[in-house]
């Protein structure tokens, strides 16, 4: 379980600091929403280690994450764009999820791509993929990394409706199957309704848990 | 209804650009005038070559081409390699004074070559710091290391490697924060980070940068003149000067000029043939990913060597200037005449450069036709094909053919030539932001019904005030430190500080040269820092 307790952060010249308290569980998708500039991405930066908290605690299954740099935290990231290195091939992008490129790597990459429905695209350059395919490649890499936490920052916002629904479904099933703790930041109500097992809203720099709308369970 | 000019299928650009026919006409007129001037100068060189029968070619052209190419090639390769290493180190390290170091590196582009050459002599010359130290410590000197091929290359590296570092650092700093976050979360090693994230961000800039550095080194004049150490290391540019001023061999000079133009044009064509590579701009805000261990040590080492290599010769120039007889030089009327001439020529060239760059840039940004835009951009690159000494030779021959004494035409010629030399850099500074601004604000400008003057007065000048100041500073500094143009036209009555310094060195008055070098250096760096700020405030207050 990921636990944030009064995790505080303030930008320079900001008088009142953010203070985040929340819980996120394994095999669940915890959605964070809020208005533009409310601090959604700041929260992800704090969990990811890209911003340094001034106070409070952040732990994963009892382990304190705050002293760890981003590369030392057990997490994978999926962003709206830039999740892939576009000049590399699909296989090379996915291979970055493996600690060592050994003989098994090719097979593992193939299996990961198969799981996200992109088998056979290993040698294609990432730049030549559609928005939905790029996100699937990033998910394949996440599968190989096999980290506990998956942080999603508006990952569906550049996708068309059909691709969006399919990618959402993939995220949901992988979270269940891999036992990930998935945190989704989104300002899109449909994404939140479709995916959230838990839902927090940021208001006045604080997290407030609100009930999940029924549609979330049925989608 | 849209005017016919904007009714082509050329681009979606046309549909929302404000209609500014006068801007296009002014820009076209300027472009034609520049093209005619260059063509006239070039024609004069060709006519002289064809009609001169009495002269003999006393120079081994192939030796010169070979030497110039070797020198420029080595300078380019080493500048790019060192520039990448310095940019990499500066991108990673955060320390007190980082902005100052970056600012000093940015000033490298305007540091007068003659000052750098003097700094090299102060450090590595026969009576330089290194020889003084070895004589004191070991009882013997290690000889003159400032002269010859490696002295020239080292002096070029001081200017060009730091110039490369500054450009490449901008590319590294513009890497999107999201890409860095992904890389950091994946735990990329320093080497993986360089190959997967950094190199793709900078590789698009390397060919163009290499071409510019090659041309700068190929056409380098004062450094080769002072550090060449004899015919063995002479380059085409210096040989042209020597042919005109020392050997009075006009035919030889014309032949050399033609070869120079041919080689430079080939390099420009090769660089222009590459498709443009999109680059990121802006400053990434998410940079808190620092390398650790050996990579970090290497970054500090690279930065330390870079700062020492760049700053030591310049500090030596200032030190030598201060310990020489400063008061004696400052009380001489000839010094103040040369200083006034330098400032007047610098300011006049800067004003002319701004008028040309702004005139061409505004017209280009207002134009929707691709061919017209291309045509308006071409004269800007006159300098790259026709370097300083060749341009001066063209002016020199034209003035003579018109029956005017070169000394009489000198002030006007030096101002125009220096403005043309600064134009590529001015256009590169002003053009892209001007185009972006017109594109982004076009709908707003049209919806508000602003006329051309209002657009310039309330939108373009206030938003581009920094770039306008940078253009003026660049043009002033180039002109202020120029030796290539003035060397052909200068007389005892008409001389600038660089020419006065060169003459002082030639007559072994090294104390005088030291004082002038120090003043040139300080004035250039002050102008480069102060002029952009001054104009930023001036235009800001008026907007």
mmCIF file of C-alpha atoms in Angstrom, chain A:
data_model
loop_
_atom_site.group_PDB
_atom_site.id
_atom_site.type_symbol
_atom_site.label_atom_id
_atom_site.label_comp_id
_atom_site.label_asym_id
_atom_site.label_seq_id
_atom_site.Cartn_x
_atom_site.Cartn_y
_atom_site.Cartn_z
ATOM 1 C CA UNK A 1 0.000 0.000 0.000
ATOM 2 C CA UNK A 2 1.216 3.513 -0.841
ATOM 3 C CA UNK A 3 0.666 5.939 2.007
ATOM 4 C CA UNK A 4 1.130 9.712 1.956
ATOM 5 C CA UNK A 5 0.861 11.442 5.309
ATOM 6 C CA UNK A 6 0.794 15.207 5.346
ATOM 7 C CA UNK A 7 3.365 15.247 2.530
ATOM 8 C CA UNK A 8 4.280 18.904 2.133
ATOM 9 C CA UNK A 9 5.746 20.925 -0.683
ATOM 10 C CA UNK A 10 5.829 24.598 -1.676
ATOM 11 C CA UNK A 11 7.197 26.296 -4.787
ATOM 12 C CA UNK A 12 9.483 29.283 -4.186
ATOM 13 C CA UNK A 13 7.472 32.365 -3.170
ATOM 14 C CA UNK A 14 4.403 30.196 -2.495
ATOM 15 C CA UNK A 15 3.012 31.102 0.927
ATOM 16 C CA UNK A 16 0.825 28.095 1.635
ATOM 17 C CA UNK A 17 2.310 24.681 0.943
ATOM 18 C CA UNK A 18 0.599 21.644 -0.506
ATOM 19 C CA UNK A 19 -0.204 19.036 2.133
ATOM 20 C CA UNK A 20 -1.175 15.659 0.718
ATOM 21 C CA UNK A 21 -2.603 12.712 2.660
ATOM 22 C CA UNK A 22 -3.895 9.636 0.867
ATOM 23 C CA UNK A 23 -3.743 5.861 0.497
ATOM 24 C CA UNK A 24 -3.506 3.770 -2.648
ATOM 25 C CA UNK A 25 -3.807 -0.004 -2.728
ATOM 26 C CA UNK A 26 -2.415 -2.788 -4.871
ATOM 27 C CA UNK A 27 -4.483 -3.931 -7.861
ATOM 28 C CA UNK A 28 -6.397 -0.683 -7.645
ATOM 29 C CA UNK A 29 -6.422 2.482 -9.677
ATOM 30 C CA UNK A 30 -6.453 5.600 -7.548
ATOM 31 C CA UNK A 31 -7.577 8.627 -9.509
ATOM 32 C CA UNK A 32 -6.559 12.158 -8.675
ATOM 33 C CA UNK A 33 -8.512 15.004 -10.227
ATOM 34 C CA UNK A 34 -8.716 18.737 -9.761
ATOM 35 C CA UNK A 35 -8.797 21.954 -11.688
ATOM 36 C CA UNK A 36 -5.864 23.140 -13.817
ATOM 37 C CA UNK A 37 -3.027 24.294 -11.572
ATOM 38 C CA UNK A 38 -4.506 22.608 -8.515
ATOM 39 C CA UNK A 39 -1.353 20.533 -7.991
ATOM 40 C CA UNK A 40 -2.100 17.179 -9.663
ATOM 41 C CA UNK A 41 1.229 16.976 -11.450
ATOM 42 C CA UNK A 42 3.014 18.276 -8.348
ATOM 43 C CA UNK A 43 1.588 15.335 -6.427
ATOM 44 C CA UNK A 44 2.918 12.891 -9.035
ATOM 45 C CA UNK A 45 6.296 14.674 -8.954
ATOM 46 C CA UNK A 46 6.425 14.203 -5.187
ATOM 47 C CA UNK A 47 5.586 10.502 -5.416
ATOM 48 C CA UNK A 48 8.069 10.078 -8.280
ATOM 49 C CA UNK A 49 10.845 11.966 -6.478
ATOM 50 C CA UNK A 50 11.060 14.739 -9.084
ATOM 51 C CA UNK A 51 10.074 17.265 -6.425
ATOM 52 C CA UNK A 52 11.491 17.137 -2.920
ATOM 53 C CA UNK A 53 8.993 17.201 -0.060
ATOM 54 C CA UNK A 54 9.704 19.612 2.774
ATOM 55 C CA UNK A 55 7.872 17.554 5.382
ATOM 56 C CA UNK A 56 5.578 14.564 5.908
ATOM 57 C CA UNK A 57 5.996 10.947 4.894
ATOM 58 C CA UNK A 58 5.693 8.751 1.846
ATOM 59 C CA UNK A 59 5.900 4.991 2.192
ATOM 60 C CA UNK A 60 5.302 1.915 0.095
ATOM 61 C CA UNK A 61 4.421 -1.223 2.027
ATOM 62 C CA UNK A 62 6.094 0.346 5.055
ATOM 63 C CA UNK A 63 9.308 1.356 3.237
ATOM 64 C CA UNK A 64 10.155 5.065 3.364
ATOM 65 C CA UNK A 65 10.474 6.341 -0.218
ATOM 66 C CA UNK A 66 11.521 9.916 0.549
ATOM 67 C CA UNK A 67 15.300 9.312 0.790
ATOM 68 C CA UNK A 68 15.304 7.554 -2.599
ATOM 69 C CA UNK A 69 16.067 9.382 -5.872
ATOM 70 C CA UNK A 70 13.565 8.895 -8.739
ATOM 71 C CA UNK A 71 15.669 6.156 -10.319
ATOM 72 C CA UNK A 72 15.749 4.316 -6.986
ATOM 73 C CA UNK A 73 11.985 4.306 -6.453
ATOM 74 C CA UNK A 74 9.990 1.259 -7.580
ATOM 75 C CA UNK A 75 7.900 3.064 -10.167
ATOM 76 C CA UNK A 76 7.098 3.431 -13.838
ATOM 77 C CA UNK A 77 5.832 6.567 -15.531
ATOM 78 C CA UNK A 78 3.362 7.078 -18.331
ATOM 79 C CA UNK A 79 2.889 10.660 -19.503
ATOM 80 C CA UNK A 80 0.641 12.409 -21.997
ATOM 81 C CA UNK A 81 3.546 12.526 -24.454
ATOM 82 C CA UNK A 82 7.316 11.966 -24.381
ATOM 83 C CA UNK A 83 6.882 8.551 -22.744
ATOM 84 C CA UNK A 84 9.063 7.085 -25.478
ATOM 85 C CA UNK A 85 12.353 8.077 -27.065
ATOM 86 C CA UNK A 86 11.088 8.596 -30.573
ATOM 87 C CA UNK A 87 14.388 8.081 -32.408
ATOM 88 C CA UNK A 88 14.735 4.563 -30.997
ATOM 89 C CA UNK A 89 12.957 1.462 -32.229
ATOM 90 C CA UNK A 90 10.056 -0.057 -30.335
ATOM 91 C CA UNK A 91 12.265 -2.931 -29.159
ATOM 92 C CA UNK A 92 14.999 -0.581 -27.930
ATOM 93 C CA UNK A 93 12.454 1.514 -26.037
ATOM 94 C CA UNK A 94 10.997 -1.553 -24.370
ATOM 95 C CA UNK A 95 14.481 -2.940 -23.657
ATOM 96 C CA UNK A 96 15.167 0.097 -21.469
ATOM 97 C CA UNK A 97 12.827 -1.572 -19.001
ATOM 98 C CA UNK A 98 15.237 -4.472 -18.559
ATOM 99 C CA UNK A 99 18.176 -4.208 -16.170
ATOM 100 C CA UNK A 100 20.434 -6.198 -18.539
ATOM 101 C CA UNK A 101 20.104 -6.934 -22.210
ATOM 102 C CA UNK A 102 20.829 -10.687 -22.300
ATOM 103 C CA UNK A 103 19.806 -13.496 -24.595
ATOM 104 C CA UNK A 104 16.370 -13.686 -23.041
ATOM 105 C CA UNK A 105 15.729 -10.007 -23.728
ATOM 106 C CA UNK A 106 14.414 -10.454 -27.261
ATOM 107 C CA UNK A 107 11.925 -13.062 -26.125
ATOM 108 C CA UNK A 108 10.829 -10.973 -23.147
ATOM 109 C CA UNK A 109 10.329 -7.910 -25.343
ATOM 110 C CA UNK A 110 8.293 -9.956 -27.782
ATOM 111 C CA UNK A 111 6.109 -11.298 -24.985
ATOM 112 C CA UNK A 112 5.573 -7.854 -23.475
ATOM 113 C CA UNK A 113 4.605 -6.424 -26.841
ATOM 114 C CA UNK A 114 2.240 -9.334 -27.399
ATOM 115 C CA UNK A 115 0.550 -8.601 -24.090
ATOM 116 C CA UNK A 116 -0.203 -5.042 -25.196
ATOM 117 C CA UNK A 117 -1.263 -6.165 -28.668
ATOM 118 C CA UNK A 118 1.733 -4.855 -30.599
ATOM 119 C CA UNK A 119 3.510 -8.047 -31.590
ATOM 120 C CA UNK A 120 5.703 -7.754 -34.683
ATOM 121 C CA UNK A 121 6.394 -4.034 -34.312
ATOM 122 C CA UNK A 122 9.806 -4.485 -32.656
ATOM 123 C CA UNK A 123 11.834 -2.878 -35.439
ATOM 124 C CA UNK A 124 9.589 0.086 -36.103
ATOM 125 C CA UNK A 125 10.771 3.512 -34.964
ATOM 126 C CA UNK A 126 8.723 4.939 -32.114
ATOM 127 C CA UNK A 127 8.205 8.143 -34.104
ATOM 128 C CA UNK A 128 6.231 6.167 -36.689
ATOM 129 C CA UNK A 129 3.645 4.898 -34.180
ATOM 130 C CA UNK A 130 0.201 6.340 -33.466
ATOM 131 C CA UNK A 131 -0.504 7.978 -30.098
ATOM 132 C CA UNK A 132 -2.278 4.875 -28.800
ATOM 133 C CA UNK A 133 0.486 2.559 -29.976
ATOM 134 C CA UNK A 134 3.079 4.712 -28.221
ATOM 135 C CA UNK A 135 1.244 4.422 -24.938
ATOM 136 C CA UNK A 136 1.006 0.656 -25.404
ATOM 137 C CA UNK A 137 4.755 0.436 -26.014
ATOM 138 C CA UNK A 138 5.303 2.407 -22.805
ATOM 139 C CA UNK A 139 3.008 -0.065 -21.024
ATOM 140 C CA UNK A 140 5.012 -2.967 -22.452
ATOM 141 C CA UNK A 141 8.157 -1.400 -21.014
ATOM 142 C CA UNK A 142 6.351 -0.979 -17.695
ATOM 143 C CA UNK A 143 5.519 -4.684 -17.764
ATOM 144 C CA UNK A 144 9.187 -5.594 -18.138
ATOM 145 C CA UNK A 145 10.265 -3.193 -15.405
ATOM 146 C CA UNK A 146 7.767 -4.888 -13.091
ATOM 147 C CA UNK A 147 7.736 -2.081 -10.521
ATOM 148 C CA UNK A 148 5.049 -1.798 -7.879
ATOM 149 C CA UNK A 149 3.936 1.724 -8.700
ATOM 150 C CA UNK A 150 2.535 2.982 -11.994
ATOM 151 C CA UNK A 151 2.145 6.755 -12.245
ATOM 152 C CA UNK A 152 -0.102 7.978 -15.052
ATOM 153 C CA UNK A 153 -0.135 11.700 -15.886
ATOM 154 C CA UNK A 154 -3.002 12.436 -18.318
ATOM 155 C CA UNK A 155 -1.958 9.420 -20.402
ATOM 156 C CA UNK A 156 -5.103 9.275 -22.554
ATOM 157 C CA UNK A 157 -5.624 12.940 -23.327
ATOM 158 C CA UNK A 158 -3.978 12.831 -26.766
ATOM 159 C CA UNK A 159 -5.943 9.763 -27.903
ATOM 160 C CA UNK A 160 -9.166 9.459 -29.907
ATOM 161 C CA UNK A 161 -12.225 7.957 -28.200
ATOM 162 C CA UNK A 162 -11.840 4.426 -29.505
ATOM 163 C CA UNK A 163 -8.118 4.176 -28.734
ATOM 164 C CA UNK A 164 -8.736 5.833 -25.422
ATOM 165 C CA UNK A 165 -11.265 3.186 -24.362
ATOM 166 C CA UNK A 166 -8.976 0.348 -25.465
ATOM 167 C CA UNK A 167 -5.936 1.815 -23.664
ATOM 168 C CA UNK A 168 -7.981 2.399 -20.511
ATOM 169 C CA UNK A 169 -9.065 -1.226 -20.608
ATOM 170 C CA UNK A 170 -5.460 -2.337 -20.993
ATOM 171 C CA UNK A 171 -4.331 -0.232 -18.015
ATOM 172 C CA UNK A 172 -7.143 -1.639 -15.909
ATOM 173 C CA UNK A 173 -6.437 -5.272 -16.754
ATOM 174 C CA UNK A 174 -2.651 -4.911 -16.325
ATOM 175 C CA UNK A 175 -3.117 -3.255 -12.945
ATOM 176 C CA UNK A 176 -5.216 -6.217 -11.773
ATOM 177 C CA UNK A 177 -3.010 -8.835 -13.354
ATOM 178 C CA UNK A 178 0.333 -7.371 -12.189
ATOM 179 C CA UNK A 179 -0.909 -6.264 -8.779
ATOM 180 C CA UNK A 180 0.277 -2.721 -9.476
ATOM 181 C CA UNK A 181 -0.572 0.324 -7.393
ATOM 182 C CA UNK A 182 -1.701 2.660 -10.147
ATOM 183 C CA UNK A 183 -2.104 6.395 -9.626
ATOM 184 C CA UNK A 184 -3.958 8.189 -12.386
ATOM 185 C CA UNK A 185 -3.874 11.964 -12.627
ATOM 186 C CA UNK A 186 -6.551 13.277 -14.956
ATOM 187 C CA UNK A 187 -8.846 16.201 -15.441
ATOM 188 C CA UNK A 188 -11.061 14.080 -17.680
ATOM 189 C CA UNK A 189 -14.186 12.906 -15.833
ATOM 190 C CA UNK A 190 -14.754 10.006 -18.256
ATOM 191 C CA UNK A 191 -11.289 8.576 -17.587
ATOM 192 C CA UNK A 192 -11.850 8.851 -13.858
ATOM 193 C CA UNK A 193 -15.307 7.274 -14.013
ATOM 194 C CA UNK A 194 -14.071 4.442 -16.209
ATOM 195 C CA UNK A 195 -11.015 3.541 -14.180
ATOM 196 C CA UNK A 196 -11.067 4.756 -10.591
ATOM 197 C CA UNK A 197 -11.359 2.356 -7.700
ATOM 198 C CA UNK A 198 -10.625 5.251 -5.401
ATOM 199 C CA UNK A 199 -11.021 8.922 -6.187
ATOM 200 C CA UNK A 200 -9.328 11.943 -4.616
ATOM 201 C CA UNK A 201 -9.865 15.563 -5.570
ATOM 202 C CA UNK A 202 -7.339 18.318 -4.874
ATOM 203 C CA UNK A 203 -9.004 21.354 -3.330
ATOM 204 C CA UNK A 204 -7.108 24.218 -1.708
ATOM 205 C CA UNK A 205 -3.843 22.274 -1.879
ATOM 206 C CA UNK A 206 -5.328 19.309 0.052
ATOM 207 C CA UNK A 207 -6.523 15.884 -1.091
ATOM 208 C CA UNK A 208 -10.128 15.031 -0.407
ATOM 209 C CA UNK A 209 -11.478 11.535 -1.003
ATOM 210 C CA UNK A 210 -14.858 11.426 -2.721
ATOM 211 C CA UNK A 211 -17.075 8.447 -3.560
ATOM 212 C CA UNK A 212 -16.402 6.653 -6.810
ATOM 213 C CA UNK A 213 -19.261 7.034 -9.237
ATOM 214 C CA UNK A 214 -21.037 3.726 -9.993
ATOM 215 C CA UNK A 215 -20.093 3.763 -13.686
ATOM 216 C CA UNK A 216 -16.474 3.174 -12.688
ATOM 217 C CA UNK A 217 -17.265 -0.346 -11.521
ATOM 218 C CA UNK A 218 -19.272 -1.282 -14.594
ATOM 219 C CA UNK A 219 -16.906 -0.041 -17.301
#
